[in-house]
Amino acid sequence: MRLGISSYCLSANMRDGKMTIYDVMDWAKAHDCEHMELVPFYLDFLLEDGSINVELVEGIRNHAQEIDLPLSIFSLNADVLKETEEERQAEIARIKKFIDIAHMLGLKKMRHDSASFRRPFEQSTPHDYEEVFPLLVKAGRECADYAAQYGMSTSLENHGFFVNGADRVIRLIEGIGRSNVKMTMDVGNFRCVDDISEIAVQKCLPYADTIHLKDFYIRDKERMPATGPRFGCGGGNWFETVGGSVIRGSILGQGDLDIWKILKTVKDYGYDSDISLEFEGMEECCFATETGLHTARVIWENV
């Protein structure tokens, strides 16, 4: 098992101009991260004409080699459920371009979403999922087959409110039916659809090749009048789950998930791939990420 961080942890500092991606990589190396997951937030991987920013890609790849920090996976928000076939094909083409970028970075894993963007809960029912399931399968196969030319696997995350929950994600992976399609299992995101994380993790471990380790506070909506926008996540916002609770990101081990039980389940299973810490709470991001890394290491050693 390799423990590292997602660059998402420190994206608030990148947004505010306090850190560059190279600073984030140096921070990860200085804090004994065994790998770093790369997300494109506040990074212009594509130029205005749609071509790849080769200078940025080569700069990140070369810096990772210089400081001996393995890059583990590239993670991309995406939504293949556009209204028209033309829009769907354009989104698949965008995913493929980022698969090219991941290959240029020397990566063997690429996480892309199927429907990461928000939709009303009323349109996230099991019936809605079954209705668009063939589109999800088709897009997943096309992306996986494209990645296969590079010897890469693609990875689907339980992300957002639609392609989330253990049963839906497993069904999609099985439906795609490609040996190079795996799962990025986010232990916290299950709570967005009110799956019990400790149970969902056990279900999904056979499919996982990357784990996002995060924690949430979970509260009764009626007792939290200042919860912010219904779909606002990140930055310490409270947001509503499918079942009507409200949650917000916390420092790992300080929220309401049983991280001890989750990591014991992962360790007992014999999981031997990458774990990426994710932080999206309201605390200062470097402090929160450093605390989370320390907590993860202590728990892993003691479960």
mmCIF file with all atom_site columns, N, CA and C in Angstrom, residues 126-167:
data_model
loop_
_atom_site.group_PDB
_atom_site.id
_atom_site.type_symbol
_atom_site.label_atom_id
_atom_site.label_alt_id
_atom_site.label_comp_id
_atom_site.label_asym_id
_atom_site.label_entity_id
_atom_site.label_seq_id
_atom_site.pdbx_PDB_ins_code
_atom_site.Cartn_x
_atom_site.Cartn_y
_atom_site.Cartn_z
_atom_site.occupancy
_atom_site.B_iso_or_equiv
_atom_site.pdbx_formal_charge
_atom_site.auth_seq_id
_atom_site.auth_comp_id
_atom_site.auth_asym_id
_atom_site.auth_atom_id
_atom_site.pdbx_PDB_model_num
ATOM 1   N N  . PRO A 1 126 ? -33.553 5.290  -9.234  1.00 0.00 ? 126 PRO A N  1
ATOM 2   C CA . PRO A 1 126 ? -33.152 4.050  -9.908  1.00 0.00 ? 126 PRO A CA 1
ATOM 3   C C  . PRO A 1 126 ? -33.689 3.959  -11.337 1.00 0.00 ? 126 PRO A C  1
ATOM 4   N N  . HIS A 1 127 ? -34.910 4.447  -11.558 1.00 0.00 ? 127 HIS A N  1
ATOM 5   C CA . HIS A 1 127 ? -35.462 4.443  -12.912 1.00 0.00 ? 127 HIS A CA 1
ATOM 6   C C  . HIS A 1 127 ? -34.619 5.301  -13.849 1.00 0.00 ? 127 HIS A C  1
ATOM 7   N N  . ASP A 1 128 ? -34.218 6.491  -13.383 1.00 0.00 ? 128 ASP A N  1
ATOM 8   C CA . ASP A 1 128 ? -33.379 7.364  -14.200 1.00 0.00 ? 128 ASP A CA 1
ATOM 9   C C  . ASP A 1 128 ? -32.051 6.694  -14.522 1.00 0.00 ? 128 ASP A C  1
ATOM 10  N N  . TYR A 1 129 ? -31.496 6.008  -13.541 1.00 0.00 ? 129 TYR A N  1
ATOM 11  C CA . TYR A 1 129 ? -30.210 5.332  -13.751 1.00 0.00 ? 129 TYR A CA 1
ATOM 12  C C  . TYR A 1 129 ? -30.337 4.232  -14.803 1.00 0.00 ? 129 TYR A C  1
ATOM 13  N N  . GLU A 1 130 ? -31.383 3.440  -14.703 1.00 0.00 ? 130 GLU A N  1
ATOM 14  C CA . GLU A 1 130 ? -31.580 2.363  -15.672 1.00 0.00 ? 130 GLU A CA 1
ATOM 15  C C  . GLU A 1 130 ? -31.821 2.915  -17.069 1.00 0.00 ? 130 GLU A C  1
ATOM 16  N N  . GLU A 1 131 ? -32.474 4.045  -17.150 1.00 0.00 ? 131 GLU A N  1
ATOM 17  C CA . GLU A 1 131 ? -32.804 4.632  -18.448 1.00 0.00 ? 131 GLU A CA 1
ATOM 18  C C  . GLU A 1 131 ? -31.541 5.040  -19.211 1.00 0.00 ? 131 GLU A C  1
ATOM 19  N N  . VAL A 1 132 ? -30.545 5.570  -18.509 1.00 0.00 ? 132 VAL A N  1
ATOM 20  C CA . VAL A 1 132 ? -29.328 6.035  -19.188 1.00 0.00 ? 132 VAL A CA 1
ATOM 21  C C  . VAL A 1 132 ? -28.185 5.031  -19.063 1.00 0.00 ? 132 VAL A C  1
ATOM 22  N N  . PHE A 1 133 ? -28.426 3.901  -18.434 1.00 0.00 ? 133 PHE A N  1
ATOM 23  C CA . PHE A 1 133 ? -27.366 2.925  -18.214 1.00 0.00 ? 133 PHE A CA 1
ATOM 24  C C  . PHE A 1 133 ? -26.651 2.524  -19.508 1.00 0.00 ? 133 PHE A C  1
ATOM 25  N N  . PRO A 1 134 ? -27.365 2.281  -20.616 1.00 0.00 ? 134 PRO A N  1
ATOM 26  C CA . PRO A 1 134 ? -26.658 1.923  -21.857 1.00 0.00 ? 134 PRO A CA 1
ATOM 27  C C  . PRO A 1 134 ? -25.685 3.005  -22.321 1.00 0.00 ? 134 PRO A C  1
ATOM 28  N N  . LEU A 1 135 ? -26.020 4.279  -22.107 1.00 0.00 ? 135 LEU A N  1
ATOM 29  C CA . LEU A 1 135 ? -25.115 5.357  -22.483 1.00 0.00 ? 135 LEU A CA 1
ATOM 30  C C  . LEU A 1 135 ? -23.859 5.340  -21.611 1.00 0.00 ? 135 LEU A C  1
ATOM 31  N N  . LEU A 1 136 ? -24.034 5.068  -20.319 1.00 0.00 ? 136 LEU A N  1
ATOM 32  C CA . LEU A 1 136 ? -22.889 4.995  -19.410 1.00 0.00 ? 136 LEU A CA 1
ATOM 33  C C  . LEU A 1 136 ? -21.958 3.850  -19.794 1.00 0.00 ? 136 LEU A C  1
ATOM 34  N N  . VAL A 1 137 ? -22.539 2.710  -20.139 1.00 0.00 ? 137 VAL A N  1
ATOM 35  C CA . VAL A 1 137 ? -21.748 1.539  -20.533 1.00 0.00 ? 137 VAL A CA 1
ATOM 36  C C  . VAL A 1 137 ? -20.985 1.822  -21.823 1.00 0.00 ? 137 VAL A C  1
ATOM 37  N N  . LYS A 1 138 ? -21.685 2.382  -22.794 1.00 0.00 ? 138 LYS A N  1
ATOM 38  C CA . LYS A 1 138 ? -21.055 2.671  -24.088 1.00 0.00 ? 138 LYS A CA 1
ATOM 39  C C  . LYS A 1 138 ? -19.868 3.612  -23.924 1.00 0.00 ? 138 LYS A C  1
ATOM 40  N N  . ALA A 1 139 ? -20.063 4.689  -23.172 1.00 0.00 ? 139 ALA A N  1
ATOM 41  C CA . ALA A 1 139 ? -18.983 5.658  -22.970 1.00 0.00 ? 139 ALA A CA 1
ATOM 42  C C  . ALA A 1 139 ? -17.828 5.033  -22.189 1.00 0.00 ? 139 ALA A C  1
ATOM 43  N N  . GLY A 1 140 ? -18.148 4.250  -21.177 1.00 0.00 ? 140 GLY A N  1
ATOM 44  C CA . GLY A 1 140 ? -17.107 3.603  -20.382 1.00 0.00 ? 140 GLY A CA 1
ATOM 45  C C  . GLY A 1 140 ? -16.254 2.658  -21.207 1.00 0.00 ? 140 GLY A C  1
ATOM 46  N N  . ARG A 1 141 ? -16.907 1.906  -22.101 1.00 0.00 ? 141 ARG A N  1
ATOM 47  C CA . ARG A 1 141 ? -16.152 0.992  -22.964 1.00 0.00 ? 141 ARG A CA 1
ATOM 48  C C  . ARG A 1 141 ? -15.254 1.754  -23.931 1.00 0.00 ? 141 ARG A C  1
ATOM 49  N N  . GLU A 1 142 ? -15.774 2.825  -24.501 1.00 0.00 ? 142 GLU A N  1
ATOM 50  C CA . GLU A 1 142 ? -15.003 3.585  -25.476 1.00 0.00 ? 142 GLU A CA 1
ATOM 51  C C  . GLU A 1 142 ? -13.752 4.185  -24.831 1.00 0.00 ? 142 GLU A C  1
ATOM 52  N N  . CYS A 1 143 ? -13.911 4.719  -23.629 1.00 0.00 ? 143 CYS A N  1
ATOM 53  C CA . CYS A 1 143 ? -12.761 5.310  -22.940 1.00 0.00 ? 143 CYS A CA 1
ATOM 54  C C  . CYS A 1 143 ? -11.762 4.232  -22.512 1.00 0.00 ? 143 CYS A C  1
ATOM 55  N N  . ALA A 1 144 ? -12.267 3.111  -22.019 1.00 0.00 ? 144 ALA A N  1
ATOM 56  C CA . ALA A 1 144 ? -11.383 2.025  -21.586 1.00 0.00 ? 144 ALA A CA 1
ATOM 57  C C  . ALA A 1 144 ? -10.604 1.455  -22.763 1.00 0.00 ? 144 ALA A C  1
ATOM 58  N N  . ASP A 1 145 ? -11.275 1.279  -23.887 1.00 0.00 ? 145 ASP A N  1
ATOM 59  C CA . ASP A 1 145 ? -10.599 0.736  -25.068 1.00 0.00 ? 145 ASP A CA 1
ATOM 60  C C  . ASP A 1 145 ? -9.544  1.711  -25.590 1.00 0.00 ? 145 ASP A C  1
ATOM 61  N N  . TYR A 1 146 ? -9.823  3.006  -25.484 1.00 0.00 ? 146 TYR A N  1
ATOM 62  C CA . TYR A 1 146 ? -8.838  4.002  -25.903 1.00 0.00 ? 146 TYR A CA 1
ATOM 63  C C  . TYR A 1 146 ? -7.614  3.958  -24.981 1.00 0.00 ? 146 TYR A C  1
ATOM 64  N N  . ALA A 1 147 ? -7.857  3.845  -23.681 1.00 0.00 ? 147 ALA A N  1
ATOM 65  C CA . ALA A 1 147 ? -6.756  3.804  -22.718 1.00 0.00 ? 147 ALA A CA 1
ATOM 66  C C  . ALA A 1 147 ? -5.912  2.544  -22.867 1.00 0.00 ? 147 ALA A C  1
ATOM 67  N N  . ALA A 1 148 ? -6.534  1.474  -23.330 1.00 0.00 ? 148 ALA A N  1
ATOM 68  C CA . ALA A 1 148 ? -5.835  0.194  -23.428 1.00 0.00 ? 148 ALA A CA 1
ATOM 69  C C  . ALA A 1 148 ? -4.642  0.255  -24.376 1.00 0.00 ? 148 ALA A C  1
ATOM 70  N N  . GLN A 1 149 ? -4.694  1.131  -25.379 1.00 0.00 ? 149 GLN A N  1
ATOM 71  C CA . GLN A 1 149 ? -3.566  1.250  -26.310 1.00 0.00 ? 149 GLN A CA 1
ATOM 72  C C  . GLN A 1 149 ? -2.290  1.689  -25.608 1.00 0.00 ? 149 GLN A C  1
ATOM 73  N N  . TYR A 1 150 ? -2.448  2.347  -24.467 1.00 0.00 ? 150 TYR A N  1
ATOM 74  C CA . TYR A 1 150 ? -1.304  2.803  -23.678 1.00 0.00 ? 150 TYR A CA 1
ATOM 75  C C  . TYR A 1 150 ? -0.978  1.849  -22.534 1.00 0.00 ? 150 TYR A C  1
ATOM 76  N N  . GLY A 1 151 ? -1.699  0.742  -22.454 1.00 0.00 ? 151 GLY A N  1
ATOM 77  C CA . GLY A 1 151 ? -1.528  -0.145 -21.314 1.00 0.00 ? 151 GLY A CA 1
ATOM 78  C C  . GLY A 1 151 ? -2.069  0.449  -20.034 1.00 0.00 ? 151 GLY A C  1
ATOM 79  N N  . MET A 1 152 ? -3.058  1.351  -20.178 1.00 0.00 ? 152 MET A N  1
ATOM 80  C CA . MET A 1 152 ? -3.632  2.051  -19.024 1.00 0.00 ? 152 MET A CA 1
ATOM 81  C C  . MET A 1 152 ? -4.963  1.438  -18.621 1.00 0.00 ? 152 MET A C  1
ATOM 82  N N  . SER A 1 153 ? -5.286  1.588  -17.356 1.00 0.00 ? 153 SER A N  1
ATOM 83  C CA . SER A 1 153 ? -6.624  1.257  -16.874 1.00 0.00 ? 153 SER A CA 1
ATOM 84  C C  . SER A 1 153 ? -7.389  2.558  -16.650 1.00 0.00 ? 153 SER A C  1
ATOM 85  N N  . THR A 1 154 ? -8.707  2.488  -16.793 1.00 0.00 ? 154 THR A N  1
ATOM 86  C CA . THR A 1 154 ? -9.551  3.608  -16.409 1.00 0.00 ? 154 THR A CA 1
ATOM 87  C C  . THR A 1 154 ? -10.232 3.254  -15.090 1.00 0.00 ? 154 THR A C  1
ATOM 88  N N  . SER A 1 155 ? -10.612 4.282  -14.369 1.00 0.00 ? 155 SER A N  1
ATOM 89  C CA . SER A 1 155 ? -11.135 4.074  -13.024 1.00 0.00 ? 155 SER A CA 1
ATOM 90  C C  . SER A 1 155 ? -12.377 4.930  -12.832 1.00 0.00 ? 155 SER A C  1
ATOM 91  N N  . LEU A 1 156 ? -13.448 4.325  -12.348 1.00 0.00 ? 156 LEU A N  1
ATOM 92  C CA . LEU A 1 156 ? -14.704 5.020  -12.106 1.00 0.00 ? 156 LEU A CA 1
ATOM 93  C C  . LEU A 1 156 ? -14.879 5.245  -10.613 1.00 0.00 ? 156 LEU A C  1
ATOM 94  N N  . GLU A 1 157 ? -15.251 6.453  -10.243 1.00 0.00 ? 157 GLU A N  1
ATOM 95  C CA . GLU A 1 157 ? -15.402 6.803  -8.829  1.00 0.00 ? 157 GLU A CA 1
ATOM 96  C C  . GLU A 1 157 ? -16.878 6.894  -8.447  1.00 0.00 ? 157 GLU A C  1
ATOM 97  N N  . ASN A 1 158 ? -17.161 6.538  -7.202  1.00 0.00 ? 158 ASN A N  1
ATOM 98  C CA . ASN A 1 158 ? -18.474 6.829  -6.620  1.00 0.00 ? 158 ASN A CA 1
ATOM 99  C C  . ASN A 1 158 ? -18.479 8.319  -6.280  1.00 0.00 ? 158 ASN A C  1
ATOM 100 N N  . HIS A 1 159 ? -18.920 9.123  -7.238  1.00 0.00 ? 159 HIS A N  1
ATOM 101 C CA . HIS A 1 159 ? -18.736 10.569 -7.161  1.00 0.00 ? 159 HIS A CA 1
ATOM 102 C C  . HIS A 1 159 ? -20.053 11.262 -7.453  1.00 0.00 ? 159 HIS A C  1
ATOM 103 N N  . GLY A 1 160 ? -20.378 12.274 -6.679  1.00 0.00 ? 160 GLY A N  1
ATOM 104 C CA . GLY A 1 160 ? -21.617 13.003 -6.914  1.00 0.00 ? 160 GLY A CA 1
ATOM 105 C C  . GLY A 1 160 ? -22.816 12.266 -6.342  1.00 0.00 ? 160 GLY A C  1
ATOM 106 N N  . PHE A 1 161 ? -23.935 12.392 -7.031  1.00 0.00 ? 161 PHE A N  1
ATOM 107 C CA . PHE A 1 161 ? -25.194 11.865 -6.499  1.00 0.00 ? 161 PHE A CA 1
ATOM 108 C C  . PHE A 1 161 ? -25.877 10.878 -7.455  1.00 0.00 ? 161 PHE A C  1
ATOM 109 N N  . PHE A 1 162 ? -25.285 10.646 -8.616  1.00 0.00 ? 162 PHE A N  1
ATOM 110 C CA . PHE A 1 162 ? -25.945 9.784  -9.600  1.00 0.00 ? 162 PHE A CA 1
ATOM 111 C C  . PHE A 1 162 ? -25.196 8.469  -9.771  1.00 0.00 ? 162 PHE A C  1
ATOM 112 N N  . VAL A 1 163 ? -23.975 8.512  -10.254 1.00 0.00 ? 163 VAL A N  1
ATOM 113 C CA . VAL A 1 163 ? -23.160 7.289  -10.317 1.00 0.00 ? 163 VAL A CA 1
ATOM 114 C C  . VAL A 1 163 ? -22.424 7.179  -8.984  1.00 0.00 ? 163 VAL A C  1
ATOM 115 N N  . ASN A 1 164 ? -23.184 6.823  -7.985  1.00 0.00 ? 164 ASN A N  1
ATOM 116 C CA . ASN A 1 164 ? -22.674 6.718  -6.623  1.00 0.00 ? 164 ASN A CA 1
ATOM 117 C C  . ASN A 1 164 ? -23.475 5.650  -5.911  1.00 0.00 ? 164 ASN A C  1
ATOM 118 N N  . GLY A 1 165 ? -22.957 5.230  -4.779  1.00 0.00 ? 165 GLY A N  1
ATOM 119 C CA . GLY A 1 165 ? -23.535 4.090  -4.087  1.00 0.00 ? 165 GLY A CA 1
ATOM 120 C C  . GLY A 1 165 ? -22.878 2.816  -4.597  1.00 0.00 ? 165 GLY A C  1
ATOM 121 N N  . ALA A 1 166 ? -22.585 1.903  -3.681  1.00 0.00 ? 166 ALA A N  1
ATOM 122 C CA . ALA A 1 166 ? -21.845 0.692  -4.045  1.00 0.00 ? 166 ALA A CA 1
ATOM 123 C C  . ALA A 1 166 ? -22.514 -0.071 -5.183  1.00 0.00 ? 166 ALA A C  1
ATOM 124 N N  . ASP A 1 167 ? -23.813 -0.277 -5.087  1.00 0.00 ? 167 ASP A N  1
ATOM 125 C CA . ASP A 1 167 ? -24.491 -1.128 -6.069  1.00 0.00 ? 167 ASP A CA 1
ATOM 126 C C  . ASP A 1 167 ? -24.486 -0.511 -7.461  1.00 0.00 ? 167 ASP A C  1
#
